[in-house]
Amino acid sequence: MPRHGKKFRNAAKAIDSAVKYELPDGMKLAVESSFAKFDETVDVAINLGVDPKYSDQMVRGAVSLPHGLGKTVRIAAFCQGDKEAEAREAGADFVGGDDLIEKVKGGWLDFDKAVATPDMMGKVGQIGRVLGPRGLMPNAKTGTVTFEIGKAVSELKAGKVEFKVDKAGVLHAPVGKVSFGPAKLLDNLKALIEQVNRLKPASAKGTYMQTLTVATTMGPGVKVDPLSIRKFLEG
């Protein structure tokens, strides 16, 4: 295991690893433990009571965060005809059809998110092996394959977050920047949790949200009491 630096160890002293904190307290601790010179991203890891190896227990979706993510998102829009103008008007950074696909085939990947119209997906599928492993493949479940291309671009620019449970049943997602402060970060987290709850598979048994951990990019993780999540949502 790699040794943590002095700043990390000092930050970790304020957090009792044996304690599961109330959600608002956990968020406050995570923000206060931030020590990097840059504006760190605040991430959450939610361990779900699902078995992703079964397709009916896969949890995947997207949510528009009320306060966005606090970063510039570069978007590539795969579309043609009048949809190109719609995508550009909404703020897409790179727009095109066959030309954009050929560019990606040549090794270009200078974007953070991708959207596509359904009629382009046959061709976009040709670069699926490149986009898929990097989490860039447009998908109807996350709203990035749609004829409403302008709306999709606008939502991503405003801070729409896509999420997908991993093989271990853990869902990772960013909820903003340290500079947002705990209140705005909690607003964003509430929107995320509510969406994840809405997507609970009917076949999932037992406790759905088993553990939740909050951490900044460089800081230590803060464990949250799962029982405090419902209280937080109702508050």
mmCIF file of C-alpha atoms in Angstrom:
data_model
loop_
_atom_site.group_PDB
_atom_site.id
_atom_site.type_symbol
_atom_site.label_atom_id
_atom_site.label_comp_id
_atom_site.label_asym_id
_atom_site.label_seq_id
_atom_site.Cartn_x
_atom_site.Cartn_y
_atom_site.Cartn_z
ATOM 1 C CA MET A 1 0.000 0.000 0.000
ATOM 2 C CA PRO A 2 1.303 3.477 -0.858
ATOM 3 C CA ARG A 3 2.096 5.714 2.066
ATOM 4 C CA HIS A 4 -0.036 8.808 2.413
ATOM 5 C CA GLY A 5 1.603 12.205 2.680
ATOM 6 C CA LYS A 6 1.767 14.347 5.792
ATOM 7 C CA LYS A 7 -1.145 16.590 4.725
ATOM 8 C CA PHE A 8 -3.387 13.569 4.171
ATOM 9 C CA ARG A 9 -2.444 12.094 7.553
ATOM 10 C CA ASN A 10 -3.153 15.407 9.282
ATOM 11 C CA ALA A 11 -6.545 15.680 7.555
ATOM 12 C CA ALA A 12 -7.390 12.093 8.489
ATOM 13 C CA LYS A 13 -6.808 12.831 12.202
ATOM 14 C CA ALA A 14 -10.036 14.858 12.266
ATOM 15 C CA ILE A 15 -12.028 11.869 11.019
ATOM 16 C CA ASP A 16 -12.775 8.847 13.191
ATOM 17 C CA SER A 17 -12.649 5.892 10.792
ATOM 18 C CA ALA A 18 -14.665 3.787 13.250
ATOM 19 C CA VAL A 19 -17.586 6.237 13.211
ATOM 20 C CA LYS A 20 -20.381 6.497 10.655
ATOM 21 C CA TYR A 21 -21.404 10.150 10.612
ATOM 22 C CA GLU A 22 -24.765 11.802 10.035
ATOM 23 C CA LEU A 23 -24.835 12.839 6.367
ATOM 24 C CA PRO A 24 -24.636 16.650 6.900
ATOM 25 C CA ASP A 25 -21.782 16.185 9.400
ATOM 26 C CA GLY A 26 -19.980 13.820 7.030
ATOM 27 C CA MET A 27 -20.161 16.299 4.162
ATOM 28 C CA LYS A 28 -18.909 19.121 6.409
ATOM 29 C CA LEU A 29 -15.980 16.973 7.578
ATOM 30 C CA ALA A 30 -15.045 15.997 4.023
ATOM 31 C CA VAL A 31 -15.006 19.649 2.919
ATOM 32 C CA GLU A 32 -13.038 20.760 5.981
ATOM 33 C CA SER A 33 -10.464 18.017 5.403
ATOM 34 C CA SER A 34 -9.660 19.328 1.910
ATOM 35 C CA PHE A 35 -6.021 20.410 1.753
ATOM 36 C CA ALA A 36 -5.039 20.583 -1.941
ATOM 37 C CA LYS A 37 -4.052 23.873 -3.553
ATOM 38 C CA PHE A 38 -6.692 23.353 -6.276
ATOM 39 C CA ASP A 39 -10.480 23.283 -5.922
ATOM 40 C CA GLU A 40 -11.033 19.596 -5.242
ATOM 41 C CA THR A 41 -13.998 17.632 -6.538
ATOM 42 C CA VAL A 42 -16.253 16.055 -3.931
ATOM 43 C CA ASP A 43 -17.169 12.464 -4.792
ATOM 44 C CA VAL A 44 -19.515 9.948 -3.240
ATOM 45 C CA ALA A 45 -19.279 6.160 -3.312
ATOM 46 C CA ILE A 46 -22.536 4.329 -2.639
ATOM 47 C CA ASN A 47 -22.474 0.572 -2.053
ATOM 48 C CA LEU A 48 -25.787 -0.768 -3.366
ATOM 49 C CA GLY A 49 -27.454 -4.039 -2.463
ATOM 50 C CA VAL A 50 -27.494 -5.256 -6.056
ATOM 51 C CA ASP A 51 -25.640 -7.895 -8.052
ATOM 52 C CA PRO A 52 -24.664 -6.188 -11.350
ATOM 53 C CA LYS A 53 -23.829 -9.490 -13.028
ATOM 54 C CA TYR A 54 -27.598 -9.832 -13.480
ATOM 55 C CA SER A 55 -28.869 -7.395 -16.104
ATOM 56 C CA ASP A 56 -32.085 -6.727 -14.149
ATOM 57 C CA GLN A 57 -30.000 -5.455 -11.219
ATOM 58 C CA MET A 58 -27.855 -3.027 -13.190
ATOM 59 C CA VAL A 59 -28.299 0.533 -11.910
ATOM 60 C CA ARG A 60 -27.477 3.132 -14.533
ATOM 61 C CA GLY A 61 -28.811 6.607 -15.148
ATOM 62 C CA ALA A 62 -28.207 10.333 -15.018
ATOM 63 C CA VAL A 63 -29.304 13.302 -12.932
ATOM 64 C CA SER A 64 -29.170 17.070 -13.365
ATOM 65 C CA LEU A 65 -27.565 18.554 -10.263
ATOM 66 C CA PRO A 66 -29.201 21.803 -9.056
ATOM 67 C CA HIS A 67 -25.837 23.552 -8.631
ATOM 68 C CA GLY A 68 -23.973 21.858 -11.481
ATOM 69 C CA LEU A 69 -20.451 20.489 -11.152
ATOM 70 C CA GLY A 70 -18.415 23.667 -11.260
ATOM 71 C CA LYS A 71 -16.351 22.660 -14.246
ATOM 72 C CA THR A 72 -16.316 23.160 -18.001
ATOM 73 C CA VAL A 73 -17.532 20.097 -19.877
ATOM 74 C CA ARG A 74 -16.364 19.646 -23.480
ATOM 75 C CA ILE A 75 -19.078 17.945 -25.507
ATOM 76 C CA ALA A 76 -18.903 16.116 -28.830
ATOM 77 C CA ALA A 77 -22.237 15.815 -30.655
ATOM 78 C CA PHE A 78 -22.609 13.135 -33.324
ATOM 79 C CA CYS A 79 -25.446 14.308 -35.549
ATOM 80 C CA GLN A 80 -26.225 15.579 -39.044
ATOM 81 C CA GLY A 81 -28.405 18.040 -40.943
ATOM 82 C CA ASP A 82 -30.358 20.609 -38.950
ATOM 83 C CA LYS A 83 -29.429 18.805 -35.710
ATOM 84 C CA GLU A 84 -25.859 20.093 -36.111
ATOM 85 C CA ALA A 85 -27.041 23.702 -35.788
ATOM 86 C CA GLU A 86 -29.204 22.751 -32.795
ATOM 87 C CA ALA A 87 -26.238 21.139 -31.035
ATOM 88 C CA ARG A 88 -23.956 24.119 -31.739
ATOM 89 C CA GLU A 89 -26.564 26.579 -30.503
ATOM 90 C CA ALA A 90 -26.856 24.619 -27.245
ATOM 91 C CA GLY A 91 -23.093 24.884 -26.716
ATOM 92 C CA ALA A 92 -21.619 21.658 -28.103
ATOM 93 C CA ASP A 93 -17.868 22.078 -28.579
ATOM 94 C CA PHE A 94 -17.477 19.620 -31.460
ATOM 95 C CA VAL A 95 -20.268 18.776 -33.891
ATOM 96 C CA GLY A 96 -20.336 16.458 -36.874
ATOM 97 C CA GLY A 97 -21.201 13.110 -38.375
ATOM 98 C CA ASP A 98 -18.868 10.936 -40.438
ATOM 99 C CA ASP A 99 -16.077 13.512 -40.150
ATOM 100 C CA LEU A 100 -16.171 13.427 -36.325
ATOM 101 C CA ILE A 101 -16.282 9.631 -36.282
ATOM 102 C CA GLU A 102 -13.226 9.453 -38.561
ATOM 103 C CA LYS A 103 -11.432 11.907 -36.278
ATOM 104 C CA VAL A 104 -12.041 9.622 -33.271
ATOM 105 C CA LYS A 105 -10.894 6.607 -35.301
ATOM 106 C CA GLY A 106 -7.657 8.524 -35.840
ATOM 107 C CA GLY A 107 -7.078 8.798 -32.092
ATOM 108 C CA TRP A 108 -8.720 12.142 -31.267
ATOM 109 C CA LEU A 109 -10.549 12.139 -27.913
ATOM 110 C CA ASP A 110 -10.373 15.758 -26.786
ATOM 111 C CA PHE A 111 -13.830 15.837 -25.146
ATOM 112 C CA ASP A 112 -15.451 14.870 -21.825
ATOM 113 C CA LYS A 113 -18.945 13.777 -22.898
ATOM 114 C CA ALA A 114 -20.599 12.598 -26.095
ATOM 115 C CA VAL A 115 -24.181 12.801 -27.343
ATOM 116 C CA ALA A 116 -25.706 11.401 -30.517
ATOM 117 C CA THR A 117 -28.975 11.278 -32.409
ATOM 118 C CA PRO A 118 -30.466 7.754 -32.758
ATOM 119 C CA ASP A 119 -29.920 7.730 -36.538
ATOM 120 C CA MET A 120 -26.166 8.122 -35.973
ATOM 121 C CA MET A 121 -25.746 5.240 -33.525
ATOM 122 C CA GLY A 122 -25.086 2.649 -36.249
ATOM 123 C CA LYS A 123 -22.000 4.616 -37.236
ATOM 124 C CA VAL A 124 -21.058 5.670 -33.688
ATOM 125 C CA GLY A 125 -21.051 1.948 -32.861
ATOM 126 C CA GLN A 126 -17.948 1.665 -35.068
ATOM 127 C CA ILE A 127 -15.997 3.602 -32.429
ATOM 128 C CA GLY A 128 -17.649 1.901 -29.453
ATOM 129 C CA ARG A 129 -14.428 0.051 -28.589
ATOM 130 C CA VAL A 130 -12.710 3.417 -28.225
ATOM 131 C CA LEU A 131 -15.506 5.319 -26.457
ATOM 132 C CA GLY A 132 -16.863 2.535 -24.222
ATOM 133 C CA PRO A 133 -13.850 1.886 -21.963
ATOM 134 C CA ARG A 134 -13.497 5.648 -21.406
ATOM 135 C CA GLY A 135 -17.139 6.105 -20.399
ATOM 136 C CA LEU A 136 -17.797 8.246 -23.479
ATOM 137 C CA MET A 137 -20.269 6.046 -25.366
ATOM 138 C CA PRO A 138 -23.686 7.737 -25.795
ATOM 139 C CA ASN A 139 -26.481 5.755 -24.184
ATOM 140 C CA ALA A 140 -30.268 6.106 -24.291
ATOM 141 C CA LYS A 141 -30.560 5.270 -20.560
ATOM 142 C CA THR A 142 -28.548 8.352 -19.652
ATOM 143 C CA GLY A 143 -30.331 10.586 -22.149
ATOM 144 C CA THR A 144 -27.309 10.996 -24.420
ATOM 145 C CA VAL A 145 -28.889 9.231 -27.395
ATOM 146 C CA THR A 146 -31.813 11.433 -28.396
ATOM 147 C CA PHE A 147 -33.243 13.529 -31.206
ATOM 148 C CA GLU A 148 -33.548 16.342 -28.618
ATOM 149 C CA ILE A 149 -29.832 16.927 -29.064
ATOM 150 C CA GLY A 150 -29.928 20.566 -27.962
ATOM 151 C CA LYS A 151 -31.576 19.665 -24.669
ATOM 152 C CA ALA A 152 -29.043 16.871 -24.047
ATOM 153 C CA VAL A 153 -26.124 19.244 -24.658
ATOM 154 C CA SER A 154 -27.617 21.960 -22.425
ATOM 155 C CA GLU A 155 -28.172 19.524 -19.557
ATOM 156 C CA LEU A 156 -24.610 18.210 -19.720
ATOM 157 C CA LYS A 157 -23.228 21.747 -19.827
ATOM 158 C CA ALA A 158 -25.319 22.630 -16.769
ATOM 159 C CA GLY A 159 -23.923 19.725 -14.740
ATOM 160 C CA LYS A 160 -25.823 16.564 -15.597
ATOM 161 C CA VAL A 161 -24.058 13.574 -14.045
ATOM 162 C CA GLU A 162 -24.106 10.069 -15.464
ATOM 163 C CA PHE A 163 -23.600 7.129 -13.129
ATOM 164 C CA LYS A 164 -23.331 3.367 -13.354
ATOM 165 C CA VAL A 165 -22.844 0.734 -10.666
ATOM 166 C CA ASP A 166 -19.543 -1.131 -11.046
ATOM 167 C CA LYS A 167 -18.910 -4.890 -10.873
ATOM 168 C CA ALA A 168 -18.618 -4.716 -7.084
ATOM 169 C CA GLY A 169 -22.012 -3.022 -6.730
ATOM 170 C CA VAL A 170 -20.505 0.397 -5.968
ATOM 171 C CA LEU A 171 -21.730 3.580 -7.612
ATOM 172 C CA HIS A 172 -19.268 6.482 -7.852
ATOM 173 C CA ALA A 173 -20.347 10.033 -8.744
ATOM 174 C CA PRO A 174 -19.100 13.611 -8.329
ATOM 175 C CA VAL A 175 -21.412 16.099 -6.581
ATOM 176 C CA GLY A 176 -19.485 19.358 -7.045
ATOM 177 C CA LYS A 177 -16.427 21.251 -5.857
ATOM 178 C CA VAL A 178 -15.154 22.002 -2.350
ATOM 179 C CA SER A 179 -15.720 25.727 -3.050
ATOM 180 C CA PHE A 180 -19.490 25.096 -3.287
ATOM 181 C CA GLY A 181 -19.647 24.643 0.492
ATOM 182 C CA PRO A 182 -21.572 21.905 2.356
ATOM 183 C CA ALA A 183 -25.086 23.300 1.735
ATOM 184 C CA LYS A 184 -24.887 23.272 -2.088
ATOM 185 C CA LEU A 185 -23.032 19.955 -2.095
ATOM 186 C CA LEU A 186 -25.813 18.439 0.021
ATOM 187 C CA ASP A 187 -28.432 19.794 -2.422
ATOM 188 C CA ASN A 188 -26.591 18.078 -5.258
ATOM 189 C CA LEU A 189 -26.174 14.861 -3.274
ATOM 190 C CA LYS A 190 -29.884 14.828 -2.436
ATOM 191 C CA ALA A 191 -30.760 15.018 -6.148
ATOM 192 C CA LEU A 192 -28.358 12.138 -6.857
ATOM 193 C CA ILE A 193 -29.667 9.894 -4.058
ATOM 194 C CA GLU A 194 -33.280 10.513 -5.035
ATOM 195 C CA GLN A 195 -32.536 9.503 -8.626
ATOM 196 C CA VAL A 196 -30.625 6.394 -7.541
ATOM 197 C CA ASN A 197 -33.588 5.454 -5.328
ATOM 198 C CA ARG A 198 -35.975 5.878 -8.264
ATOM 199 C CA LEU A 199 -33.866 3.410 -10.241
ATOM 200 C CA LYS A 200 -33.914 0.686 -7.563
ATOM 201 C CA PRO A 201 -34.346 -2.643 -9.394
ATOM 202 C CA ALA A 202 -37.498 -4.566 -8.480
ATOM 203 C CA SER A 203 -35.351 -7.688 -8.099
ATOM 204 C CA ALA A 204 -33.011 -6.099 -5.522
ATOM 205 C CA LYS A 205 -33.573 -7.630 -2.083
ATOM 206 C CA GLY A 206 -32.603 -6.414 1.380
ATOM 207 C CA THR A 207 -31.052 -3.030 2.112
ATOM 208 C CA TYR A 208 -30.605 -1.021 -1.087
ATOM 209 C CA MET A 209 -28.187 1.693 0.089
ATOM 210 C CA GLN A 210 -25.746 -0.197 2.285
ATOM 211 C CA THR A 211 -22.877 2.255 2.726
ATOM 212 C CA LEU A 212 -22.099 5.796 1.597
ATOM 213 C CA THR A 213 -18.687 7.458 1.715
ATOM 214 C CA VAL A 214 -17.878 11.097 0.910
ATOM 215 C CA ALA A 215 -14.373 12.204 -0.077
ATOM 216 C CA THR A 216 -12.576 15.012 -1.870
ATOM 217 C CA THR A 217 -10.108 14.301 -4.686
ATOM 218 C CA MET A 218 -7.087 14.175 -2.372
ATOM 219 C CA GLY A 219 -8.710 13.820 1.035
ATOM 220 C CA PRO A 220 -9.672 10.872 3.250
ATOM 221 C CA GLY A 221 -13.058 9.196 2.967
ATOM 222 C CA VAL A 222 -15.804 9.970 5.488
ATOM 223 C CA LYS A 223 -18.237 7.113 6.196
ATOM 224 C CA VAL A 224 -21.898 8.053 6.504
ATOM 225 C CA ASP A 225 -24.516 6.296 8.629
ATOM 226 C CA PRO A 226 -26.953 4.740 6.097
ATOM 227 C CA LEU A 227 -29.820 5.316 8.562
ATOM 228 C CA SER A 228 -29.216 9.069 8.338
ATOM 229 C CA ILE A 229 -29.885 9.065 4.575
ATOM 230 C CA ARG A 230 -33.653 8.698 4.941
ATOM 231 C CA LYS A 231 -33.722 11.416 7.613
ATOM 232 C CA PHE A 232 -31.709 13.649 5.286
ATOM 233 C CA LEU A 233 -34.107 13.069 2.368
ATOM 234 C CA GLU A 234 -37.142 13.806 4.511
ATOM 235 C CA GLY A 235 -35.599 16.906 6.096
#
